[in-house]
Coordinates of C-alpha atoms and ligand atoms in Angstrom, one line a residue:
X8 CA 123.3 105.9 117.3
X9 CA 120.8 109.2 117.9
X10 CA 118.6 111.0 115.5
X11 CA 116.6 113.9 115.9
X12 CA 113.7 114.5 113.7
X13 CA 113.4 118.1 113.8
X14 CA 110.3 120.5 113.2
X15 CA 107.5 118.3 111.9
X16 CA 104.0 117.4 112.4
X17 CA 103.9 114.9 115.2
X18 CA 100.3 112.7 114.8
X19 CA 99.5 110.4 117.3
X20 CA 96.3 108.8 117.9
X21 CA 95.2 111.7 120.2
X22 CA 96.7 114.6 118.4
X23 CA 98.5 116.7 116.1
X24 CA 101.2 118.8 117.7
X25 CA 104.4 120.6 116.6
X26 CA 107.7 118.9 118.3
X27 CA 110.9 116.7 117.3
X28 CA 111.7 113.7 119.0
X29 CA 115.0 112.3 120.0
X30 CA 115.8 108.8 119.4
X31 CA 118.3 107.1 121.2
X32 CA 119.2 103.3 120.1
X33 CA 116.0 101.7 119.7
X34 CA 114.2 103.7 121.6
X35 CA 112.3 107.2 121.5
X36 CA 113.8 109.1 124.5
X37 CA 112.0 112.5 124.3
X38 CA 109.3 114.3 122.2
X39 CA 108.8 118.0 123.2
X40 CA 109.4 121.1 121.2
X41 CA 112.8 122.8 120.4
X42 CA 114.9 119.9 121.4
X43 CA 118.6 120.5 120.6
X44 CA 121.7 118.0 120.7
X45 CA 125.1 118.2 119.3
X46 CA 125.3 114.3 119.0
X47 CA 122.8 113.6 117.0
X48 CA 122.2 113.0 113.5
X49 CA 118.9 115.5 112.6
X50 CA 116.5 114.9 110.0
X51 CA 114.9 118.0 108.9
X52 CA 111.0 117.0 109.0
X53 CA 109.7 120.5 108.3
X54 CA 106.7 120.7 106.5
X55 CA 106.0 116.5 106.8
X56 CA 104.2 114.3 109.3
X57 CA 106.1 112.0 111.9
X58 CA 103.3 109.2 112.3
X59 CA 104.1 105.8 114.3
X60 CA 105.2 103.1 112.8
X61 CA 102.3 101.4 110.7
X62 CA 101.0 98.1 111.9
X63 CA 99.7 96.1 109.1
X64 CA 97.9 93.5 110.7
X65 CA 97.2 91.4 108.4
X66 CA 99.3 89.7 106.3
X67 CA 100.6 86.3 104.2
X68 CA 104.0 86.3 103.6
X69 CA 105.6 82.9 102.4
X70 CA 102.7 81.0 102.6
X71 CA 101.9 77.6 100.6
X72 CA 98.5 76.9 98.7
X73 CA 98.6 73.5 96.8
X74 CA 101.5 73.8 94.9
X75 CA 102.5 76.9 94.6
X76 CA 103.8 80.1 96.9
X77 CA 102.8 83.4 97.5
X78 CA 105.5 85.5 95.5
X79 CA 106.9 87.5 98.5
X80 CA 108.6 85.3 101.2
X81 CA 109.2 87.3 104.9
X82 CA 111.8 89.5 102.8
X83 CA 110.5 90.8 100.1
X84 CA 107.2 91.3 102.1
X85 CA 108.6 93.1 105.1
X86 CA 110.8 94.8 102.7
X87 CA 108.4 96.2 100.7
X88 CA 106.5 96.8 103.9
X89 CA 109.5 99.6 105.1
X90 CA 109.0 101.2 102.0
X91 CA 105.6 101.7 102.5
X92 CA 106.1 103.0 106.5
X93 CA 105.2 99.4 108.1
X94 CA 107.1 98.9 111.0
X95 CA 105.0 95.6 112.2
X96 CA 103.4 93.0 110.6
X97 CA 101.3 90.3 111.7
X98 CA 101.0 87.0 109.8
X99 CA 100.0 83.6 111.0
X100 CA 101.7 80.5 112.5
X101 CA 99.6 78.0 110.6
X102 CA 99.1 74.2 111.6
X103 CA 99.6 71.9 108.4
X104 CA 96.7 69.9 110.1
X105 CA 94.3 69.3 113.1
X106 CA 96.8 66.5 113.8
X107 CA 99.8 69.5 113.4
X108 CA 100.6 70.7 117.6
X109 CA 100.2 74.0 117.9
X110 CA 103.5 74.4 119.3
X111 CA 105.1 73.3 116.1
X112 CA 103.7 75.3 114.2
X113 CA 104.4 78.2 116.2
X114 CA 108.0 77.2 116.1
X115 CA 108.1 76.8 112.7
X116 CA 106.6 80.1 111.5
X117 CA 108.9 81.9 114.2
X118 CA 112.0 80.4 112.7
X119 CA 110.6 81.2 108.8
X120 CA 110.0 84.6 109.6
X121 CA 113.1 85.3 111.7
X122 CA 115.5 84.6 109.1
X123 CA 114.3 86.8 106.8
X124 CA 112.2 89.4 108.4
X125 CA 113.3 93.1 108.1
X126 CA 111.1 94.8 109.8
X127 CA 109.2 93.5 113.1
X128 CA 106.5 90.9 113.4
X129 CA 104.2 89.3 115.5
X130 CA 101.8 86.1 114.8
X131 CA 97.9 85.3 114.6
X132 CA 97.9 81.4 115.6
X133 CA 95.5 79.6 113.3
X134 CA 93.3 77.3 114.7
X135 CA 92.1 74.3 112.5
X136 CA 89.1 71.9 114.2
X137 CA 89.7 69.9 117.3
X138 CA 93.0 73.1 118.3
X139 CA 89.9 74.8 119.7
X140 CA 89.9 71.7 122.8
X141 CA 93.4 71.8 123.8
X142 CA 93.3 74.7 126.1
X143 CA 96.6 73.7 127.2
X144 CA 98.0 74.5 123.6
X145 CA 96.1 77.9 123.5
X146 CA 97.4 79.0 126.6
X147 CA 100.8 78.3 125.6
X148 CA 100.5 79.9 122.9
X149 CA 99.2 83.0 124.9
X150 CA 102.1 82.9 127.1
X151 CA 104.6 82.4 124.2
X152 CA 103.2 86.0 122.5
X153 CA 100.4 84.6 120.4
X154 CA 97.4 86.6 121.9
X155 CA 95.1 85.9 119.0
X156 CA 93.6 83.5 117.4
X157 CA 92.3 83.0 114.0
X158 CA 89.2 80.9 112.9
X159 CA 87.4 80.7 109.7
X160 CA 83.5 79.9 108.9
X161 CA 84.5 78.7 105.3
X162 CA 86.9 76.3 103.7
X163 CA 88.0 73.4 104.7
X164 CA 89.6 74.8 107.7
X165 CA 86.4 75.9 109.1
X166 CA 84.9 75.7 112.2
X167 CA 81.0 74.9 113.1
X168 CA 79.3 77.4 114.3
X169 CA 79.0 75.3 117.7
X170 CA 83.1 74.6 117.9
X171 CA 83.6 78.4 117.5
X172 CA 81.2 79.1 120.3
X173 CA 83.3 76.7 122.3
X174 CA 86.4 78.3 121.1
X175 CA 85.5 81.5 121.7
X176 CA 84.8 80.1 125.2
X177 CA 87.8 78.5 125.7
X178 CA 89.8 81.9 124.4
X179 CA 87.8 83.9 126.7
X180 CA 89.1 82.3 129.9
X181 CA 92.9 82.7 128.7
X182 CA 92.7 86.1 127.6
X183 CA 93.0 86.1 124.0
X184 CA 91.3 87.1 120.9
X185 CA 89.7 85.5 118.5
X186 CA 89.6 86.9 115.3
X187 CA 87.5 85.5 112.1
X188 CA 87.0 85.4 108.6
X189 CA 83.5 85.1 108.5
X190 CA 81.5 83.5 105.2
X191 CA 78.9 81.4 105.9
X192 CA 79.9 78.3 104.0
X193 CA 76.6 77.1 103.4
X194 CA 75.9 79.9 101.5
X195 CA 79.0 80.3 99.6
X196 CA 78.7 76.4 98.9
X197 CA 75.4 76.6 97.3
X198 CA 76.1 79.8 95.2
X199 CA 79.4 77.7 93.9
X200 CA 77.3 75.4 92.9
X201 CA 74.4 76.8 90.7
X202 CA 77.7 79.0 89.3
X203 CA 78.9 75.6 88.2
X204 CA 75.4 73.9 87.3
X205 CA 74.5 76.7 84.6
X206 CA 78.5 76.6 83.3
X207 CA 79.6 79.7 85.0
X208 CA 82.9 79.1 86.0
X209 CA 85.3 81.7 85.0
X210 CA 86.4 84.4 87.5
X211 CA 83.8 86.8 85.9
X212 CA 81.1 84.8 88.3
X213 CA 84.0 85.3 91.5
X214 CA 81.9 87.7 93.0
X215 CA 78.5 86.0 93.0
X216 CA 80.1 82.6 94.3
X217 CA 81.1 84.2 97.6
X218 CA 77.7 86.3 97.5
X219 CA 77.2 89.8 100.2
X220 CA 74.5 87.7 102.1
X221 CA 77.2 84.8 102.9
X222 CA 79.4 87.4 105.4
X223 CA 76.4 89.2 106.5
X224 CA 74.8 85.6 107.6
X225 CA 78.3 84.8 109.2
X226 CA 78.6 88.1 111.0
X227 CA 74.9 88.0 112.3
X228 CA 75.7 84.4 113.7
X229 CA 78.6 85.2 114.8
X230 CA 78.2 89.2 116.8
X231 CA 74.9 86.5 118.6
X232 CA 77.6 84.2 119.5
X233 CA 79.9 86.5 121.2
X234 CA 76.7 88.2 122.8
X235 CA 75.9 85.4 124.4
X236 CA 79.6 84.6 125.7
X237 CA 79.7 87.8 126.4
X238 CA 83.1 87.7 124.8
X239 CA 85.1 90.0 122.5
X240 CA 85.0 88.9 118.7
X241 CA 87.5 90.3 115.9
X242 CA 86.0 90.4 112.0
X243 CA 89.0 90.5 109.6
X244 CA 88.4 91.8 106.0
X245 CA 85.0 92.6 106.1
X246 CA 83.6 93.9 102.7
X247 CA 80.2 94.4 102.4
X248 CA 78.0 97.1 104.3
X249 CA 75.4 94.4 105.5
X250 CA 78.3 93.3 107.4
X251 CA 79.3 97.0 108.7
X252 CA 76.0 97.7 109.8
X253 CA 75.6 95.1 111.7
X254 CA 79.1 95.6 113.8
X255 CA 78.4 99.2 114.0
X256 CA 75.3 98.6 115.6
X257 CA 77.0 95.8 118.1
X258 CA 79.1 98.2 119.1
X259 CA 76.5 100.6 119.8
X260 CA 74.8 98.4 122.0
X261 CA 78.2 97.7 123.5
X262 CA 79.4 94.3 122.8
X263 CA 83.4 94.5 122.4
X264 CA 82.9 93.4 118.7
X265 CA 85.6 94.8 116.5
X266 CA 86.1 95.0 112.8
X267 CA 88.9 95.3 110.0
X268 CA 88.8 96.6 106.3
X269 CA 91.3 96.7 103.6
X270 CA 92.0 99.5 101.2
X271 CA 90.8 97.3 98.4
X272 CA 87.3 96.7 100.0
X273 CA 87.0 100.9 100.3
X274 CA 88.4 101.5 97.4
X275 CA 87.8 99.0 94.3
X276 CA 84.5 97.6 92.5
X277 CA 83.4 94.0 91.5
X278 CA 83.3 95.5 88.1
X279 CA 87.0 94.4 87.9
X280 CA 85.4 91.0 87.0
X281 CA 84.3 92.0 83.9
X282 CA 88.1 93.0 83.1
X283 CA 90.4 91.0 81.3
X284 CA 92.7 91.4 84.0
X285 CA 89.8 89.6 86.4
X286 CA 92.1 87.1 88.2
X287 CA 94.7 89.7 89.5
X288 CA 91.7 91.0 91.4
X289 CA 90.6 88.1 93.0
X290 CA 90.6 87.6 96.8
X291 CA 88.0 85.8 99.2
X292 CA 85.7 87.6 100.1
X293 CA 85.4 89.6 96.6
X294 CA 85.3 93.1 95.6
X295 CA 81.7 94.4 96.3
X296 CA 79.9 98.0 95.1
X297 CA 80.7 101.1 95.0
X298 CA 77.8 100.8 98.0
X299 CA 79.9 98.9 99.9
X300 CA 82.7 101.5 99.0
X301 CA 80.8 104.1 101.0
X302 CA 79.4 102.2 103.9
X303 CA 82.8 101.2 105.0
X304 CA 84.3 105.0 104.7
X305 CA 81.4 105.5 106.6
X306 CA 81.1 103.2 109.2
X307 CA 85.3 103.6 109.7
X308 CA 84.8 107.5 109.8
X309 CA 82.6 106.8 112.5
X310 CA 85.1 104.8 114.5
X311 CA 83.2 101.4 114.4
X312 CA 86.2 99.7 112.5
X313 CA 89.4 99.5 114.9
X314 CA 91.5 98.6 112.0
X315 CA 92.1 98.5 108.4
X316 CA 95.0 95.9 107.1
X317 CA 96.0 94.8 104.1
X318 CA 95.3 91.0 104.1
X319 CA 98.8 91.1 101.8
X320 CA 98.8 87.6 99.8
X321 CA 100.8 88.2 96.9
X322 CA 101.2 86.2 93.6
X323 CA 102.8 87.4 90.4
X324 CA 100.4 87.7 87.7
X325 CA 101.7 84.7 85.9
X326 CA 100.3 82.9 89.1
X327 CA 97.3 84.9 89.1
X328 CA 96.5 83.8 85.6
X329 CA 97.3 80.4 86.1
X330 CA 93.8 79.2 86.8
X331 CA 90.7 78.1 85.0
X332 CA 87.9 78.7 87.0
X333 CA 87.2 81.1 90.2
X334 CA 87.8 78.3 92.4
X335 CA 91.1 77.4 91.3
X336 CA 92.7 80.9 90.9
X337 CA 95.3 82.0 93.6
X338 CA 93.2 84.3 96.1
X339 CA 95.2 87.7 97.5
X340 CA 96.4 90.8 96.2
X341 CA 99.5 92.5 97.4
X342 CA 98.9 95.6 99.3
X343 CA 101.3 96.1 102.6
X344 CA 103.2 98.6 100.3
X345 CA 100.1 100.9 99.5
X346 CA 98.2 100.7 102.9
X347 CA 99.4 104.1 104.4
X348 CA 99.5 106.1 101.1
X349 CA 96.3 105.1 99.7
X350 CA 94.8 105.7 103.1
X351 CA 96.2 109.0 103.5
X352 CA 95.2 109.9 99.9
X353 CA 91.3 108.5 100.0
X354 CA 91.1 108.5 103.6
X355 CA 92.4 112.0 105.2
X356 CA 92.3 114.1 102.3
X357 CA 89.1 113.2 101.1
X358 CA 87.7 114.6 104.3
X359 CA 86.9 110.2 105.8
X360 CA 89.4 110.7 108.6
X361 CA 91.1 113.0 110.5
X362 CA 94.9 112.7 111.0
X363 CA 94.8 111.0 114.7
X364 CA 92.0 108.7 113.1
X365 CA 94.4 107.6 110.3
X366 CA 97.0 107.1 113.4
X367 CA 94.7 104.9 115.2
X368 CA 93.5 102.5 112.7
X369 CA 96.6 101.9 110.8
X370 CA 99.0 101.5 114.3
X371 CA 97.3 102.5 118.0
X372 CA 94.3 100.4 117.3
X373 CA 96.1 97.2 116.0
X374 CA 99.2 97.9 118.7
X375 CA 96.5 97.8 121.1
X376 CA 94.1 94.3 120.0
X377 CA 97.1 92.5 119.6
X378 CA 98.9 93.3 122.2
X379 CA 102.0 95.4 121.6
X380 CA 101.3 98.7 122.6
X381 CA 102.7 100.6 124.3
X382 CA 106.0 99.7 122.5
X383 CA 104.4 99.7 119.5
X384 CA 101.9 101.8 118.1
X385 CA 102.7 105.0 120.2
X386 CA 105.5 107.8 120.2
X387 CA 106.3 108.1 123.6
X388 CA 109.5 108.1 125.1
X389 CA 110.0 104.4 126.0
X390 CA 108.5 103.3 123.0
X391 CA 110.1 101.6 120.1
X392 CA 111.1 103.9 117.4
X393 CA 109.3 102.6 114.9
X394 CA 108.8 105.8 112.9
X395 CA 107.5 107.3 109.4
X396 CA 108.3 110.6 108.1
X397 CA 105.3 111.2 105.8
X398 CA 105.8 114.1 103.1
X399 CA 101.6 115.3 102.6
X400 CA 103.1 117.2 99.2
X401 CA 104.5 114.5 97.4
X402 CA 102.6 113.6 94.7
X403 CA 102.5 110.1 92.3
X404 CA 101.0 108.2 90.0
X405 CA 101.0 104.6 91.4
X406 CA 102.9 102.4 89.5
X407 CA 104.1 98.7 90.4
X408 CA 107.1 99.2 89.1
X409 CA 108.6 101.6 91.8
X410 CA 107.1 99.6 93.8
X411 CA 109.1 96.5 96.2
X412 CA 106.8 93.4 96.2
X413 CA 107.9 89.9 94.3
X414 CA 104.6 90.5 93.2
X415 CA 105.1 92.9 90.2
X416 CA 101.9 94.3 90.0
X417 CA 99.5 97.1 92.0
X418 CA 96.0 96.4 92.4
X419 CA 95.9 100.1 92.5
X420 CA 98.0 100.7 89.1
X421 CA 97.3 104.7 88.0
X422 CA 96.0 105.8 91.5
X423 CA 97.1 108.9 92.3
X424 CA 98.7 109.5 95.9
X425 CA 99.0 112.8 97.2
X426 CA 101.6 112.1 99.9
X427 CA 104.1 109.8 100.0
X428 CA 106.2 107.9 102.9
X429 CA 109.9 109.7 102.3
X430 CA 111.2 107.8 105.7
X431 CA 111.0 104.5 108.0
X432 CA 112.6 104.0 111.1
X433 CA 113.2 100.5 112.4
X434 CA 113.8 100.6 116.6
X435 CA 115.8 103.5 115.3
X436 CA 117.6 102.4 112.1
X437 CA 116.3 104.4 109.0
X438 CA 115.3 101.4 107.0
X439 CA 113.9 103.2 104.1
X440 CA 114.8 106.8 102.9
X441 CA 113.3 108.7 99.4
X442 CA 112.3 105.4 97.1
X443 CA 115.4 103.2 98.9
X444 CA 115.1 100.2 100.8
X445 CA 118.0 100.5 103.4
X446 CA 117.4 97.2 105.5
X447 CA 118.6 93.9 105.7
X448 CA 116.8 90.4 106.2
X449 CA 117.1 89.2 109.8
X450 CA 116.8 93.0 111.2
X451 CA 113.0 92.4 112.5
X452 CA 112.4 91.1 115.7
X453 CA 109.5 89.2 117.0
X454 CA 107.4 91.2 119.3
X455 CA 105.1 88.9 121.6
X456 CA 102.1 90.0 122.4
X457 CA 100.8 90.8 126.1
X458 CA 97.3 90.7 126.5
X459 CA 95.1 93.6 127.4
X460 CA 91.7 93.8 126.1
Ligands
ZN14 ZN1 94.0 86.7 105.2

């Protein structure tokens, strides 16, 4: 099977350049102007941008919490995900315990999401206290594809401050990265707790129990840990611009500190909370200010942010409203579907990023940190083709309903997108074509990582 995409706007992380590229079974096999083949199928892409495959690196698909499940399993996540131009995702392999071997987990998350996945994926191995010891489990892990690691400050999961040194140590010598959600938990523990003292339990208060100062105290402790490890550090989901300064400024004095966004955190307001519809908006850490808003465009216009992901966690609104207090209310929005449009639309043409930018931190970037570029990430010939035809003039109102998640709602209901994904290629397969899902479960691979930061 060959396609050529013929006469659009090619962007890649370096450029923007006029030329159609030939794809040959899963691969990309040339990219120059004026190509011309008589057995091919060609899809005019006059007037509409060819961008790589999107990596959203950062997502929960199928994931347990308590009793319930997040509302998209690896199908209807990745599904939704071609539909939105993401080619790759990267979830976690998740032990149900310290006691839980790594390698069982590892196992077990590969089998989950190779059933079902239909577009690519690769996997962050969470590390739960006493993992961060077993080097020997880490560095099979590494040499199985997981190149990164994930740790967290907060919950009952977390890591002291003095086992993520050592773990960021440990992950040093083998290669990989660790990545972090950082919330300091004393903080966010004693904030719960006045919250609760003085009666103020309902998710109105969900942004004041996880409180700015609580990730900027985590990120200050943590960019002085990797300094003195000298060791690169990966923030995921950062929201507040206490937080952005202070990797912005790491990275100005050098330290291979890198940091991730979501479109919610640039995008929507704590004033949600005062909403009726406060719980569908909840996600650790919170929505922040329109501040906070700013600083991020900022500090990701600047190219001190690598990446912006989606932290996808879905749950219908039924599940959403199911709790009682802000503690006890499923976390996560859905957002895989939305990434590149909203980006595009808040990001490029309100004047944040150019179009290589948008390019690097929604695919080179994250093919790069994690391992999977050049294959990923890139439209070269040798490299996968993963592929999105992108039509800038197509305009909508967002509306969950033409939209593919179990989910059933849009934390970005009404938005406006000018420019719309009208095409996904899969290794070569159109996967999604005008509004149509065109994949099947099964058709993603996993891509393991190879180490090169
Ligand atoms: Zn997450």
């Amino acid at each position: 099977m060959a396609w050529l995409i013929k006469g659009g706007w090619v962007v890649t992380a370096e450029r923007v350049e006029q030329a159609d590229l030939l794809i040959e079974g899963e691969r990309i096999v040339a990219r120059k102007p004026g190509l011309a083949t008589s057995s091919a199928d060609v899809l005019d892409a006059r007037g509409k941008y060819v961008l790589p495959g999107v990596i959203d690196a950062h997502v929960h698909y199928q994931m347990p919490i308590g009793n319930l499940w997040t509302a998209d399993d690896f199908y209807t996540g990745t599904a939704a995900a071609a539909c939105g131009g993401v080619t790759t995702v990267i979830d976690y392999a998740e032990p149900l315990g310290s006691g839980d071997r790594l390698e069982e987990a590892i196992e077990r998350r590969l089998e989950e999401a190779g059933e079902k996945a239909a577009v690519d994926f690769s996997l962050h191995l969470v590390l739960l206290p006493g993992h961060e010891e077993d080097t020997k489990a880490l560095q099979a892990a590494v040499e199985r594809g997981l190149v990164s690691f994930k740790i967290f400050t907060t919950y009952n999961q977390r890591l002291s401050y003095t086992a993520i040194k050592k773990c960021i140590q440990a992950s040093q010598e083998i290669g990989a990265l660790v990545t972090v959600h950082a919330e300091d938990h004393e903080l966010v523990m004693s904030a719960r707790e006045k919250l609760k003292a003085g009666g103020r339990t309902s998710v109105r208060y969900h942004a004041l129990s996880r409180p700015h100062e609580a990730e900027v105290e985590a990120v200050r402790r943590l960019i002085d840990i990797a300094k003195e490890c000298q060791a690169p550090l990966y923030f995921v989901h950062i929201s507040t611009a206490g937080a952005a300064e202070l990797i912005a400024s790491a990275r100005r004095a050098g330290l291979q500190v890198f940091g991730e966004t979501c479109p919610h955190y640039l995008l929507l307001t704590d004033k949600v909370y005062n909403t009726e519809d406060a719980p569908l908006y909840l996600m650790c850490p919170p929505l922040r200010t329109r501040e906070d808003n700013l600083k991020l465009w900022e500090v990701l216009s600047e190219g001190y942010f690598q990446v912006v992901a989606t932290d996808h966690c879905s749950y219908t609104p039924e599940q959403k409203l199911s709790g009682t207090a802000f503690w006890d209310t499923p976390a996560g929005v859905p957002g895989t579907e939305t990434l590149l449009p909203l980006l595009y639309s808040y990001g490029v043409r309100e004047g944040w990023l150019s179009l290589p930018q948008l390019v690097q931190v929604l695919s080179t970037n994250p093919a790069r940190l994690f391992g999977l570029y050049p294959r990923k990430g890139e439209l070269n010939p040798g490299s996968d083709a993963d592929i999105v035809i992108f039509d800038p003039r197509k305009e909508i109102k967002l509306s969950a309903e033409a939209l593919h998640s179990a989910a059933r709602y849009t934390p970005f209901e009404g938005y406006t997108l000018k420019g719309y994904p009208e095409a996904t290629f899969l290794r070569g397969q159109l996967v999604y074509y005008q509004g149509r899902f065109l994949g099947r479960p099964g058709q993603g691979r996993f891509i393991p990582g190879k180490l090169q930061i």
